[in-house]
Each structure stands twice: as structure tokens, then as C-alpha cells.
């Protein structure tokens, strides 16, 4: 039996790496306004080196063994992130946004309807790419100036782009947060973690309800701006209907992910079909697939690996910190504390605890959802297993609440910062403040209401039955210790 990792000053000292990591989150995202994942990874590794200095005599090697144990659990997630990075870069390379702008012009939408259309289009794009921040940087230059010139309210339009980017990050089978939320939730009645395809299929209903309500609200509140003289010129430069053909490989990939529940098969099909489609319609050249320029590798295949390197490094570093907390018995103490509280006596109470836990963790991590889910995912896994919740349900509550109202907090959300940053540089509209961008993130607010309603009413709640099957009508479930939890 492995010995418990011991710190000078007691088990609370094990939180020193977490505190140092949070310091770097605040330093880079809030003070420096540098939105780089590898900078946070550096902070995590520095935090580990400092934390190792506080272990008791004879525990130094055990400290790093705990780090290694944590990192081992990150390997499946890291591999998936690299694979999905290639498909994400493929879709970005074809500039699918230009097709949606052409479609909006063809349909003659403007004002509030254009804002709602933008929300819908960016939802599709973010689901296709699986990258919220990447989608924001891709879509803002195309949809934001065009929408403002067509009479959209700047704050609501910006909020539509930001929250639609989060929509796909929350739902896409190739999203890092989908992978992390699934990869942290284990089965109790069979081996393995929650399958990506099953998680996507399970959470689809929540996203569609929240998305549909948000679409209507964006339509209602997204107009009221003044149509500008330069609208036609910007639209003309931004249009390319041919790029919409890339929706075919995206749709096939999504269907394959849900049907096979195997993300590797789905991504392989998506990359092959997407490459053939892009080349056939002159959206890609062979140089866009793989090439070398000035001694440096180019193309979406190498670009996909490169784009995920920082995120993978962050995941590995945070899992290392979680390994330390696990080795010191901290995660077990937190989990038992929740389960022994009043909230832990019912399934509904446990879900409320999950909501509060992931929301608070995301808040203190500055809206970096990949880091917050990696951090709280282990705790959520243990809480959910003890009350019999299916890994699909646990996975979505983790991902859903992390991407909901907590991301709207103006001064503690990287998404609000980036939205305000990308609204700058246009002569015909002043840059938006943080509060203006956050006020327009309607989808995140609606998603929170939908999820909270699901927790309180039990709508969509899933339990783990024999062999890991989904059970929806359970009234009472046995805990692993033989006790019982009511609904």
C-alpha cells in the first residue's frame, strides 16, 4: 500500500502549488492580458517545484512520484487533443466563416436578425473546430464589422460571437473541454471513462434548448444599430459561398462520433473526407496539407499538432498538481466533506455541490475551463460515482456549468477580455468595455438557467446501470459503501 504524501504544516500545505498556479493565472490573464496556455503551464511547473520544497523529510521522491501518477492519467486526453487539433486546423484553413457571411447577404438579414444569424453561424463553426478561442479570433474580423454596419447592436453582437464560440466548445466532440470532461469521469460498473460520442449525444438536448432560446433573444435584442455606408464593401470582401461545402465533412464527422462513440474513427473520417473536399473545391492546396517553407513545416497536419501543444502542456502540468493533491489525500478529504454534508445526502444535493464546485474553480482560474475541469473533474468523478450518476451526466454538469454564467463575470473571465480586445480597431464603432461584452453573452446565461432547472427538476438525469448502461428512472441507488441516496 502506498504511503500518504506528507507536508510540513499539514495536508493544507499541499495547496501551495494550486495557490501559485492561480497567481500565474491572475498575472497573465488579468494583469498582463496575455492569453497563452503555455504561460499557465509554466506557472504550474514552477508551482510544483516550489511545492516540493514543503514536503516532510523523506517525502521528496514521493512528491514527484505523485506528480508522475497524475500525469499518467493525462496521457489519453493529450493524445486526443493532438488528433482533434489536426481536424480543427483543417476547418480553419478553409475559412468557412466567409460562406456564412455570403448566406446572410443572400437572405437579406440585418439588424437583430443578423445578430441571431451570426450566433447560429458561429455555433456551427465552433462545433466544427472545437475551439472557442480559435473561433473567436477567426469569426470576429468577419462577422463583427459586417454586423455593426448592418445595424446590429455592437455589445449584443460581440456577446453573440463570444457565447456562440463557447457553445461549440461545450458541445463539439473534438473540443478540449469535451475530451477533458469525459476523460475525468469513470465508470463504476465497467472499465474505462465516458465515451466522447455518448457524452455528446447525452448533452445535445441541453445545448439545443439553450441555443434555441438564445437565438430568439439575440434576434429581439441584437438590433437597434445604424446601418453604415461601408457595409456592402466589407460584405463583398468577406463572402465565399464555396466554403460552405466543408459542412459536409463536419456533419459526417459529427454523425460518426455519435454513432460509433469512437472519436478516433470520427476524426479519421473527417480528416480524410475534409482534405478531399477542400482540394476538390480549391479551398486547399497540397501545400495547405503538408509542406515546408524556409525550413519550417507548414500545413494543417503539423499546424494542428502545434496549435494543441500549449493546451496539452497545460493539461499535463495541472494533472501533475492533481496528482500531488491526490497523493496527500486532499481530494479524498474534499470529496468526503461534500458527501458527508447535507448536500451529499441526495442526488440533487450532490449535483448542486458539483455546480458550485466547478463554478468556483472556473472563477478562480479566470475562465480557463480546461484547467478548471481538469482540477475539479476528479472531485466531481468521486461525488458522482458515490450517488450513482452516469458518467455522461457527470461529464455534462462539469462541462456545462464551467461554460455557463461564470464565464460572464467581467473581470474574471478570459472570454470577456478577448471579446473586448477583438472589438477594437474599427473606425466606425468605439471599442467595447468588459461589462458591455459580458452583458451580451446571452447564451451563457440561458445555459445556466437550463442546467439549473435540470438539476432541480431532474430533467435528463442519468444513472449508471449494470454494465455501464444508462438508467433514467432510478428512484434510489446504492452507494459503494452500502448506504442509499434519495433523489
GROMACS .gro file of C-alpha atoms in nm:
model
  487
    1UNK     CA    1   0.000   0.000   0.000
    2UNK     CA    2   0.142   0.343  -0.096
    3UNK     CA    3   0.228   0.581   0.184
    4UNK     CA    4   0.047   0.911   0.208
    5UNK     CA    5   0.244   1.214   0.088
    6UNK     CA    6   0.312   1.435   0.390
    7UNK     CA    7   0.380   1.810   0.404
    8UNK     CA    8   0.529   2.033   0.670
    9UNK     CA    9   0.237   2.220   0.821
   10UNK     CA   10  -0.022   1.950   0.746
   11UNK     CA   11  -0.226   1.846   0.445
   12UNK     CA   12  -0.338   2.205   0.379
   13UNK     CA   13   0.018   2.286   0.269
   14UNK     CA   14  -0.047   2.062  -0.034
   15UNK     CA   15  -0.248   2.354  -0.177
   16UNK     CA   16   0.067   2.565  -0.221
   17UNK     CA   17   0.111   2.454  -0.587
   18UNK     CA   18  -0.256   2.541  -0.652
   19UNK     CA   19  -0.216   2.889  -0.499
   20UNK     CA   20   0.099   2.959  -0.702
   21UNK     CA   21  -0.073   2.838  -1.019
   22UNK     CA   22  -0.367   3.070  -0.952
   23UNK     CA   23  -0.121   3.356  -0.904
   24UNK     CA   24   0.012   3.298  -1.255
   25UNK     CA   25  -0.345   3.278  -1.392
   26UNK     CA   26  -0.421   3.623  -1.250
   27UNK     CA   27  -0.080   3.761  -1.354
   28UNK     CA   28  -0.104   3.661  -1.718
   29UNK     CA   29  -0.478   3.685  -1.788
   30UNK     CA   30  -0.575   3.986  -1.579
   31UNK     CA   31  -0.256   4.191  -1.527
   32UNK     CA   32  -0.059   4.121  -1.846
   33UNK     CA   33  -0.368   4.033  -2.058
   34UNK     CA   34  -0.161   3.761  -2.225
   35UNK     CA   35  -0.390   3.474  -2.319
   36UNK     CA   36  -0.136   3.196  -2.364
   37UNK     CA   37  -0.186   2.845  -2.228
   38UNK     CA   38   0.185   2.764  -2.225
   39UNK     CA   39   0.242   3.054  -1.985
   40UNK     CA   40  -0.002   2.895  -1.742
   41UNK     CA   41   0.172   2.559  -1.790
   42UNK     CA   42   0.498   2.726  -1.693
   43UNK     CA   43   0.326   2.858  -1.381
   44UNK     CA   44   0.207   2.508  -1.293
   45UNK     CA   45   0.553   2.355  -1.328
   46UNK     CA   46   0.707   2.635  -1.120
   47UNK     CA   47   0.433   2.573  -0.864
   48UNK     CA   48   0.530   2.205  -0.848
   49UNK     CA   49   0.897   2.285  -0.796
   50UNK     CA   50   0.815   2.526  -0.515
   51UNK     CA   51   0.560   2.288  -0.360
   52UNK     CA   52   0.819   2.009  -0.346
   53UNK     CA   53   1.023   2.220  -0.104
   54UNK     CA   54   0.748   2.194   0.161
   55UNK     CA   55   0.728   1.816   0.191
   56UNK     CA   56   0.846   1.642   0.506
   57UNK     CA   57   1.185   1.474   0.517
   58UNK     CA   58   1.189   1.154   0.314
   59UNK     CA   59   0.887   1.262   0.102
   60UNK     CA   60   1.068   1.443  -0.182
   61UNK     CA   61   1.082   1.141  -0.417
   62UNK     CA   62   0.725   1.051  -0.318
   63UNK     CA   63   0.617   1.403  -0.420
   64UNK     CA   64   0.743   1.358  -0.776
   65UNK     CA   65   0.607   1.005  -0.792
   66UNK     CA   66   0.267   1.158  -0.714
   67UNK     CA   67   0.322   1.408  -0.997
   68UNK     CA   68   0.402   1.120  -1.235
   69UNK     CA   69   0.090   0.932  -1.125
   70UNK     CA   70  -0.119   1.239  -1.205
   71UNK     CA   71   0.047   1.293  -1.543
   72UNK     CA   72  -0.015   0.931  -1.644
   73UNK     CA   73  -0.389   0.997  -1.629
   74UNK     CA   74  -0.346   1.290  -1.870
   75UNK     CA   75  -0.197   1.075  -2.150
   76UNK     CA   76  -0.529   0.967  -2.313
   77UNK     CA   77  -0.652   1.329  -2.309
   78UNK     CA   78  -0.323   1.455  -2.455
   79UNK     CA   79  -0.338   1.208  -2.745
   80UNK     CA   80  -0.698   1.303  -2.823
   81UNK     CA   81  -0.613   1.673  -2.820
   82UNK     CA   82  -0.335   1.624  -3.073
   83UNK     CA   83  -0.564   1.424  -3.302
   84UNK     CA   84  -0.851   1.672  -3.290
   85UNK     CA   85  -0.606   1.960  -3.342
   86UNK     CA   86  -0.544   1.843  -3.699
   87UNK     CA   87  -0.913   1.841  -3.788
   88UNK     CA   88  -0.964   2.180  -3.625
   89UNK     CA   89  -0.682   2.333  -3.830
   90UNK     CA   90  -0.827   2.177  -4.146
   91UNK     CA   91  -1.160   2.354  -4.095
   92UNK     CA   92  -0.993   2.685  -4.010
   93UNK     CA   93  -0.779   2.666  -4.324
   94UNK     CA   94  -1.087   2.663  -4.545
   95UNK     CA   95  -1.231   2.987  -4.392
   96UNK     CA   96  -1.585   2.857  -4.354
   97UNK     CA   97  -1.696   3.189  -4.199
   98UNK     CA   98  -1.693   3.351  -4.543
   99UNK     CA   99  -1.965   3.113  -4.658
  100UNK     CA  100  -2.196   3.213  -4.376
  101UNK     CA  101  -2.150   3.583  -4.450
  102UNK     CA  102  -2.246   3.512  -4.813
  103UNK     CA  103  -2.555   3.325  -4.692
  104UNK     CA  104  -2.657   3.615  -4.468
  105UNK     CA  105  -2.626   3.857  -4.759
  106UNK     CA  106  -2.826   3.622  -4.985
  107UNK     CA  107  -3.108   3.601  -4.730
  108UNK     CA  108  -3.104   3.978  -4.677
  109UNK     CA  109  -3.072   3.965  -4.300
  110UNK     CA  110  -2.962   4.268  -4.099
  111UNK     CA  111  -3.000   4.424  -3.753
  112UNK     CA  112  -3.122   4.184  -3.485
  113UNK     CA  113  -3.174   3.905  -3.736
  114UNK     CA  114  -2.810   3.931  -3.847
  115UNK     CA  115  -2.702   3.910  -3.483
  116UNK     CA  116  -2.912   3.595  -3.437
  117UNK     CA  117  -2.781   3.457  -3.768
  118UNK     CA  118  -2.426   3.529  -3.653
  119UNK     CA  119  -2.490   3.338  -3.331
  120UNK     CA  120  -2.618   3.039  -3.532
  121UNK     CA  121  -2.330   3.050  -3.782
  122UNK     CA  122  -2.061   3.079  -3.516
  123UNK     CA  123  -2.223   2.792  -3.322
  124UNK     CA  124  -2.177   2.573  -3.630
  125UNK     CA  125  -1.819   2.692  -3.680
  126UNK     CA  126  -1.718   2.643  -3.317
  127UNK     CA  127  -1.875   2.296  -3.315
  128UNK     CA  128  -1.678   2.216  -3.629
  129UNK     CA  129  -1.346   2.342  -3.496
  130UNK     CA  130  -1.391   2.255  -3.129
  131UNK     CA  131  -1.200   2.567  -3.031
  132UNK     CA  132  -1.373   2.857  -2.856
  133UNK     CA  133  -1.080   3.099  -2.855
  134UNK     CA  134  -0.975   2.996  -3.207
  135UNK     CA  135  -1.332   3.054  -3.328
  136UNK     CA  136  -1.341   3.399  -3.169
  137UNK     CA  137  -1.021   3.509  -3.342
  138UNK     CA  138  -1.148   3.365  -3.673
  139UNK     CA  139  -1.505   3.498  -3.664
  140UNK     CA  140  -1.474   3.842  -3.504
  141UNK     CA  141  -1.297   4.007  -3.803
  142UNK     CA  142  -1.567   3.879  -4.040
  143UNK     CA  143  -1.896   3.892  -3.850
  144UNK     CA  144  -1.842   4.182  -3.610
  145UNK     CA  145  -1.768   4.472  -3.851
  146UNK     CA  146  -2.023   4.342  -4.101
  147UNK     CA  147  -2.291   4.310  -3.832
  148UNK     CA  148  -2.229   4.657  -3.689
  149UNK     CA  149  -2.253   4.809  -4.037
  150UNK     CA  150  -2.577   4.618  -4.096
  151UNK     CA  151  -2.743   4.765  -3.786
  152UNK     CA  152  -2.656   4.517  -3.514
  153UNK     CA  153  -2.609   4.631  -3.155
  154UNK     CA  154  -2.229   4.613  -3.103
  155UNK     CA  155  -2.240   4.477  -2.746
  156UNK     CA  156  -2.501   4.210  -2.818
  157UNK     CA  157  -2.330   4.118  -3.147
  158UNK     CA  158  -1.996   4.073  -2.970
  159UNK     CA  159  -2.170   3.872  -2.698
  160UNK     CA  160  -2.329   3.654  -2.965
  161UNK     CA  161  -1.990   3.571  -3.116
  162UNK     CA  162  -1.829   3.501  -2.778
  163UNK     CA  163  -2.109   3.286  -2.643
  164UNK     CA  164  -2.153   3.100  -2.973
  165UNK     CA  165  -1.783   3.017  -2.959
  166UNK     CA  166  -1.845   2.872  -2.612
  167UNK     CA  167  -2.146   2.675  -2.748
  168UNK     CA  168  -1.921   2.465  -2.971
  169UNK     CA  169  -1.650   2.431  -2.711
  170UNK     CA  170  -1.912   2.286  -2.478
  171UNK     CA  171  -2.071   2.051  -2.734
  172UNK     CA  172  -1.815   1.956  -3.001
  173UNK     CA  173  -1.674   1.602  -2.980
  174UNK     CA  174  -1.334   1.743  -3.082
  175UNK     CA  175  -1.330   2.016  -2.816
  176UNK     CA  176  -1.062   2.000  -2.547
  177UNK     CA  177  -1.324   2.063  -2.279
  178UNK     CA  178  -1.548   1.782  -2.407
  179UNK     CA  179  -1.249   1.548  -2.405
  180UNK     CA  180  -1.137   1.658  -2.057
  181UNK     CA  181  -1.488   1.641  -1.909
  182UNK     CA  182  -1.535   1.289  -2.048
  183UNK     CA  183  -1.182   1.176  -1.966
  184UNK     CA  184  -1.217   1.261  -1.597
  185UNK     CA  185  -1.542   1.065  -1.541
  186UNK     CA  186  -1.503   0.693  -1.480
  187UNK     CA  187  -1.750   0.408  -1.493
  188UNK     CA  188  -1.806   0.211  -1.173
  189UNK     CA  189  -1.965  -0.095  -1.329
  190UNK     CA  190  -1.723  -0.146  -1.615
  191UNK     CA  191  -1.372  -0.040  -1.712
  192UNK     CA  192  -1.290   0.293  -1.870
  193UNK     CA  193  -1.405   0.651  -1.891
  194UNK     CA  194  -1.711   0.812  -2.052
  195UNK     CA  195  -1.710   0.779  -2.431
  196UNK     CA  196  -1.694   1.105  -2.626
  197UNK     CA  197  -1.978   1.014  -2.862
  198UNK     CA  198  -2.208   0.915  -2.578
  199UNK     CA  199  -2.134   1.237  -2.392
  200UNK     CA  200  -2.215   1.448  -2.699
  201UNK     CA  201  -2.538   1.261  -2.764
  202UNK     CA  202  -2.642   1.298  -2.398
  203UNK     CA  203  -2.573   1.674  -2.374
  204UNK     CA  204  -2.721   1.767  -2.714
  205UNK     CA  205  -3.070   1.832  -2.576
  206UNK     CA  206  -2.950   2.087  -2.323
  207UNK     CA  207  -2.741   2.276  -2.578
  208UNK     CA  208  -3.023   2.284  -2.834
  209UNK     CA  209  -3.277   2.415  -2.582
  210UNK     CA  210  -3.040   2.686  -2.456
  211UNK     CA  211  -2.929   2.767  -2.811
  212UNK     CA  212  -3.284   2.799  -2.944
  213UNK     CA  213  -3.389   3.033  -2.663
  214UNK     CA  214  -3.071   3.238  -2.711
  215UNK     CA  215  -3.130   3.267  -3.088
  216UNK     CA  216  -3.468   3.430  -3.025
  217UNK     CA  217  -3.326   3.664  -2.760
  218UNK     CA  218  -3.038   3.768  -2.988
  219UNK     CA  219  -3.296   3.842  -3.260
  220UNK     CA  220  -3.501   4.056  -3.021
  221UNK     CA  221  -3.217   4.247  -2.855
  222UNK     CA  222  -2.947   4.234  -3.123
  223UNK     CA  223  -3.070   4.521  -3.342
  224UNK     CA  224  -3.105   4.893  -3.295
  225UNK     CA  225  -2.773   4.993  -3.451
  226UNK     CA  226  -2.721   5.221  -3.751
  227UNK     CA  227  -2.657   5.071  -4.094
  228UNK     CA  228  -2.320   5.201  -4.217
  229UNK     CA  229  -2.215   5.318  -4.560
  230UNK     CA  230  -1.931   5.064  -4.584
  231UNK     CA  231  -2.150   4.757  -4.529
  232UNK     CA  232  -2.152   4.641  -4.891
  233UNK     CA  233  -1.775   4.669  -4.934
  234UNK     CA  234  -1.698   4.470  -4.621
  235UNK     CA  235  -1.956   4.206  -4.710
  236UNK     CA  236  -1.816   4.168  -5.061
  237UNK     CA  237  -1.464   4.112  -4.927
  238UNK     CA  238  -1.586   3.861  -4.668
  239UNK     CA  239  -1.802   3.637  -4.892
  240UNK     CA  240  -1.720   3.299  -5.043
  241UNK     CA  241  -2.015   3.058  -5.079
  242UNK     CA  242  -1.791   2.768  -5.181
  243UNK     CA  243  -1.658   2.729  -4.826
  244UNK     CA  244  -2.000   2.603  -4.710
  245UNK     CA  245  -1.920   2.270  -4.878
  246UNK     CA  246  -1.694   2.199  -4.580
  247UNK     CA  247  -2.007   2.147  -4.373
  248UNK     CA  248  -2.032   1.804  -4.535
  249UNK     CA  249  -1.718   1.654  -4.372
  250UNK     CA  250  -1.810   1.830  -4.048
  251UNK     CA  251  -2.156   1.671  -4.049
  252UNK     CA  252  -2.015   1.329  -4.136
  253UNK     CA  253  -1.759   1.357  -3.856
  254UNK     CA  254  -2.026   1.454  -3.601
  255UNK     CA  255  -2.257   1.170  -3.709
  256UNK     CA  256  -1.969   0.920  -3.694
  257UNK     CA  257  -1.873   1.039  -3.345
  258UNK     CA  258  -2.228   0.995  -3.215
  259UNK     CA  259  -2.297   0.667  -3.394
  260UNK     CA  260  -1.968   0.488  -3.327
  261UNK     CA  261  -1.894   0.664  -2.997
  262UNK     CA  262  -1.531   0.641  -3.106
  263UNK     CA  263  -1.371   0.980  -3.158
  264UNK     CA  264  -1.064   0.836  -3.333
  265UNK     CA  265  -1.276   0.679  -3.607
  266UNK     CA  266  -1.478   1.000  -3.646
  267UNK     CA  267  -1.171   1.225  -3.669
  268UNK     CA  268  -1.000   0.994  -3.919
  269UNK     CA  269  -1.308   1.001  -4.143
  270UNK     CA  270  -1.339   1.379  -4.101
  271UNK     CA  271  -0.976   1.450  -4.192
  272UNK     CA  272  -0.978   1.223  -4.499
  273UNK     CA  273  -1.314   1.350  -4.631
  274UNK     CA  274  -1.234   1.711  -4.540
  275UNK     CA  275  -0.899   1.702  -4.719
  276UNK     CA  276  -1.051   1.550  -5.033
  277UNK     CA  277  -1.337   1.804  -5.028
  278UNK     CA  278  -1.106   2.101  -4.969
  279UNK     CA  279  -0.874   2.000  -5.253
  280UNK     CA  280  -1.160   1.922  -5.491
  281UNK     CA  281  -1.318   2.267  -5.443
  282UNK     CA  282  -0.987   2.458  -5.446
  283UNK     CA  283  -1.024   2.562  -5.083
  284UNK     CA  284  -0.697   2.385  -5.009
  285UNK     CA  285  -0.377   2.319  -5.196
  286UNK     CA  286  -0.137   2.035  -5.124
  287UNK     CA  287   0.085   2.291  -4.951
  288UNK     CA  288  -0.203   2.358  -4.710
  289UNK     CA  289  -0.199   1.989  -4.614
  290UNK     CA  290   0.173   1.938  -4.557
  291UNK     CA  291   0.474   2.134  -4.679
  292UNK     CA  292   0.794   2.305  -4.575
  293UNK     CA  293   0.872   2.675  -4.618
  294UNK     CA  294   1.206   2.830  -4.526
  295UNK     CA  295   1.294   2.516  -4.336
  296UNK     CA  296   0.978   2.529  -4.123
  297UNK     CA  297   0.694   2.271  -4.152
  298UNK     CA  298   0.363   2.409  -4.280
  299UNK     CA  299   0.012   2.274  -4.340
  300UNK     CA  300  -0.285   2.188  -4.123
  301UNK     CA  301  -0.144   1.850  -4.015
  302UNK     CA  302   0.163   1.995  -3.845
  303UNK     CA  303  -0.030   2.311  -3.757
  304UNK     CA  304  -0.286   2.103  -3.570
  305UNK     CA  305  -0.020   1.943  -3.354
  306UNK     CA  306   0.146   2.280  -3.294
  307UNK     CA  307  -0.182   2.451  -3.202
  308UNK     CA  308  -0.252   2.193  -2.931
  309UNK     CA  309   0.097   2.181  -2.781
  310UNK     CA  310   0.030   2.459  -2.529
  311UNK     CA  311  -0.303   2.310  -2.419
  312UNK     CA  312  -0.154   1.962  -2.383
  313UNK     CA  313   0.133   2.103  -2.177
  314UNK     CA  314  -0.119   2.282  -1.955
  315UNK     CA  315  -0.324   1.964  -1.908
  316UNK     CA  316  -0.013   1.764  -1.817
  317UNK     CA  317   0.101   2.026  -1.566
  318UNK     CA  318  -0.241   2.059  -1.400
  319UNK     CA  319  -0.277   1.681  -1.380
  320UNK     CA  320   0.062   1.680  -1.208
  321UNK     CA  321  -0.074   1.919  -0.943
  322UNK     CA  322  -0.381   1.699  -0.906
  323UNK     CA  323  -0.151   1.401  -0.854
  324UNK     CA  324   0.007   1.582  -0.558
  325UNK     CA  325  -0.332   1.663  -0.407
  326UNK     CA  326  -0.439   1.304  -0.457
  327UNK     CA  327  -0.115   1.171  -0.307
  328UNK     CA  328  -0.166   1.389   0.001
  329UNK     CA  329  -0.527   1.270   0.039
  330UNK     CA  330  -0.667   1.619  -0.022
  331UNK     CA  331  -0.909   1.523  -0.299
  332UNK     CA  332  -1.045   1.243  -0.081
  333UNK     CA  333  -1.098   1.486   0.208
  334UNK     CA  334  -1.280   1.737  -0.016
  335UNK     CA  335  -1.498   1.464  -0.167
  336UNK     CA  336  -1.586   1.314   0.170
  337UNK     CA  337  -1.658   1.660   0.308
  338UNK     CA  338  -1.915   1.720   0.036
  339UNK     CA  339  -2.069   1.374   0.062
  340UNK     CA  340  -2.096   1.398   0.441
  341UNK     CA  341  -2.265   1.737   0.420
  342UNK     CA  342  -2.639   1.795   0.380
  343UNK     CA  343  -2.594   1.831   0.004
  344UNK     CA  344  -2.438   1.485  -0.017
  345UNK     CA  345  -2.749   1.315   0.121
  346UNK     CA  346  -2.947   1.343  -0.203
  347UNK     CA  347  -2.862   1.314  -0.569
  348UNK     CA  348  -2.999   1.662  -0.629
  349UNK     CA  349  -2.785   1.799  -0.348
  350UNK     CA  350  -2.476   1.629  -0.491
  351UNK     CA  351  -2.546   1.791  -0.828
  352UNK     CA  352  -2.581   2.131  -0.663
  353UNK     CA  353  -2.242   2.071  -0.497
  354UNK     CA  354  -2.098   1.986  -0.840
  355UNK     CA  355  -2.242   2.309  -0.981
  356UNK     CA  356  -2.093   2.520  -0.702
  357UNK     CA  357  -1.760   2.339  -0.714
  358UNK     CA  358  -1.688   2.368  -1.087
  359UNK     CA  359  -1.825   2.725  -1.100
  360UNK     CA  360  -1.598   2.839  -0.817
  361UNK     CA  361  -1.298   2.656  -0.965
  362UNK     CA  362  -1.356   2.814  -1.308
  363UNK     CA  363  -1.396   3.154  -1.147
  364UNK     CA  364  -1.063   3.140  -0.963
  365UNK     CA  365  -0.891   3.008  -1.278
  366UNK     CA  366  -1.003   3.317  -1.470
  367UNK     CA  367  -1.238   3.128  -1.700
  368UNK     CA  368  -0.973   2.882  -1.824
  369UNK     CA  369  -1.220   2.595  -1.848
  370UNK     CA  370  -0.968   2.328  -1.949
  371UNK     CA  371  -0.771   2.394  -1.631
  372UNK     CA  372  -1.076   2.419  -1.404
  373UNK     CA  373  -1.232   2.097  -1.536
  374UNK     CA  374  -0.903   1.913  -1.506
  375UNK     CA  375  -0.877   2.037  -1.146
  376UNK     CA  376  -1.232   1.973  -1.023
  377UNK     CA  377  -1.303   1.677  -1.252
  378UNK     CA  378  -1.152   1.425  -1.012
  379UNK     CA  379  -1.366   1.553  -0.724
  380UNK     CA  380  -1.678   1.552  -0.942
  381UNK     CA  381  -1.598   1.198  -1.053
  382UNK     CA  382  -1.592   1.069  -0.695
  383UNK     CA  383  -1.905   1.260  -0.590
  384UNK     CA  384  -2.097   1.137  -0.893
  385UNK     CA  385  -1.989   0.777  -0.854
  386UNK     CA  386  -2.098   0.772  -0.490
  387UNK     CA  387  -2.455   0.879  -0.578
  388UNK     CA  388  -2.477   0.658  -0.886
  389UNK     CA  389  -2.482   0.923  -1.159
  390UNK     CA  390  -2.385   0.807  -1.506
  391UNK     CA  391  -2.050   0.937  -1.638
  392UNK     CA  392  -2.239   1.113  -1.922
  393UNK     CA  393  -2.440   1.317  -1.671
  394UNK     CA  394  -2.135   1.395  -1.458
  395UNK     CA  395  -1.939   1.495  -1.767
  396UNK     CA  396  -2.201   1.741  -1.886
  397UNK     CA  397  -2.263   1.902  -1.550
  398UNK     CA  398  -1.886   1.955  -1.529
  399UNK     CA  399  -1.858   2.099  -1.880
  400UNK     CA  400  -2.193   2.280  -1.883
  401UNK     CA  401  -2.159   2.478  -1.561
  402UNK     CA  402  -1.795   2.561  -1.640
  403UNK     CA  403  -1.913   2.718  -1.967
  404UNK     CA  404  -2.220   2.891  -1.828
  405UNK     CA  405  -2.277   3.208  -1.627
  406UNK     CA  406  -1.937   3.201  -1.455
  407UNK     CA  407  -1.776   3.300  -1.788
  408UNK     CA  408  -1.983   3.619  -1.794
  409UNK     CA  409  -1.807   3.773  -1.490
  410UNK     CA  410  -1.644   4.083  -1.649
  411UNK     CA  411  -1.309   4.098  -1.469
  412UNK     CA  412  -1.254   3.727  -1.408
  413UNK     CA  413  -1.322   3.572  -1.750
  414UNK     CA  414  -1.067   3.534  -2.026
  415UNK     CA  415  -1.355   3.518  -2.278
  416UNK     CA  416  -1.480   3.865  -2.182
  417UNK     CA  417  -1.126   4.001  -2.208
  418UNK     CA  418  -1.075   3.854  -2.555
  419UNK     CA  419  -1.417   3.973  -2.674
  420UNK     CA  420  -1.335   4.329  -2.567
  421UNK     CA  421  -0.989   4.303  -2.727
  422UNK     CA  422  -1.128   4.188  -3.062
  423UNK     CA  423  -1.386   4.470  -3.072
  424UNK     CA  424  -1.104   4.725  -3.111
  425UNK     CA  425  -0.957   4.864  -3.432
  426UNK     CA  426  -1.271   4.972  -3.618
  427UNK     CA  427  -1.317   5.342  -3.701
  428UNK     CA  428  -1.695   5.324  -3.725
  429UNK     CA  429  -1.757   5.186  -3.374
  430UNK     CA  430  -1.583   5.256  -3.038
  431UNK     CA  431  -1.422   4.958  -2.860
  432UNK     CA  432  -1.643   4.778  -2.613
  433UNK     CA  433  -1.588   4.768  -2.237
  434UNK     CA  434  -1.570   4.443  -2.042
  435UNK     CA  435  -1.917   4.498  -1.897
  436UNK     CA  436  -2.064   4.561  -2.243
  437UNK     CA  437  -1.926   4.233  -2.379
  438UNK     CA  438  -2.040   4.035  -2.074
  439UNK     CA  439  -2.391   4.182  -2.096
  440UNK     CA  440  -2.426   4.043  -2.448
  441UNK     CA  441  -2.327   3.684  -2.360
  442UNK     CA  442  -2.689   3.573  -2.352
  443UNK     CA  443  -2.627   3.206  -2.430
  444UNK     CA  444  -2.408   3.153  -2.122
  445UNK     CA  445  -2.682   3.299  -1.901
  446UNK     CA  446  -2.954   3.090  -2.064
  447UNK     CA  447  -2.742   2.774  -2.044
  448UNK     CA  448  -2.703   2.825  -1.669
  449UNK     CA  449  -3.081   2.855  -1.626
  450UNK     CA  450  -3.138   2.540  -1.835
  451UNK     CA  451  -2.881   2.342  -1.639
  452UNK     CA  452  -3.003   2.466  -1.302
  453UNK     CA  453  -3.358   2.367  -1.400
  454UNK     CA  454  -3.228   2.023  -1.496
  455UNK     CA  455  -3.060   1.982  -1.156
  456UNK     CA  456  -3.364   2.100  -0.958
  457UNK     CA  457  -3.626   1.907  -1.158
  458UNK     CA  458  -3.420   1.602  -1.254
  459UNK     CA  459  -3.484   1.656  -1.626
  460UNK     CA  460  -3.238   1.444  -1.825
  461UNK     CA  461  -3.075   1.294  -1.515
  462UNK     CA  462  -2.899   0.968  -1.599
  463UNK     CA  463  -2.779   0.691  -1.367
  464UNK     CA  464  -2.532   0.412  -1.426
  465UNK     CA  465  -2.698   0.074  -1.459
  466UNK     CA  466  -2.550  -0.275  -1.498
  467UNK     CA  467  -2.260  -0.284  -1.742
  468UNK     CA  468  -2.247   0.095  -1.753
  469UNK     CA  469  -2.586   0.129  -1.926
  470UNK     CA  470  -2.786   0.449  -1.895
  471UNK     CA  471  -3.078   0.426  -1.649
  472UNK     CA  472  -3.320   0.719  -1.631
  473UNK     CA  473  -3.594   0.605  -1.394
  474UNK     CA  474  -3.399   0.515  -1.079
  475UNK     CA  475  -3.556   0.627  -0.753
  476UNK     CA  476  -3.287   0.505  -0.519
  477UNK     CA  477  -2.930   0.396  -0.585
  478UNK     CA  478  -2.688   0.214  -0.360
  479UNK     CA  479  -2.359   0.379  -0.278
  480UNK     CA  480  -2.038   0.186  -0.287
  481UNK     CA  481  -2.045   0.176   0.095
  482UNK     CA  482  -2.393   0.027   0.104
  483UNK     CA  483  -2.579   0.344   0.204
  484UNK     CA  484  -2.856   0.484  -0.006
  485UNK     CA  485  -2.921   0.825  -0.153
  486UNK     CA  486  -3.266   0.950  -0.240
  487UNK     CA  487  -3.342   1.168  -0.538
   0.00000   0.00000   0.00000
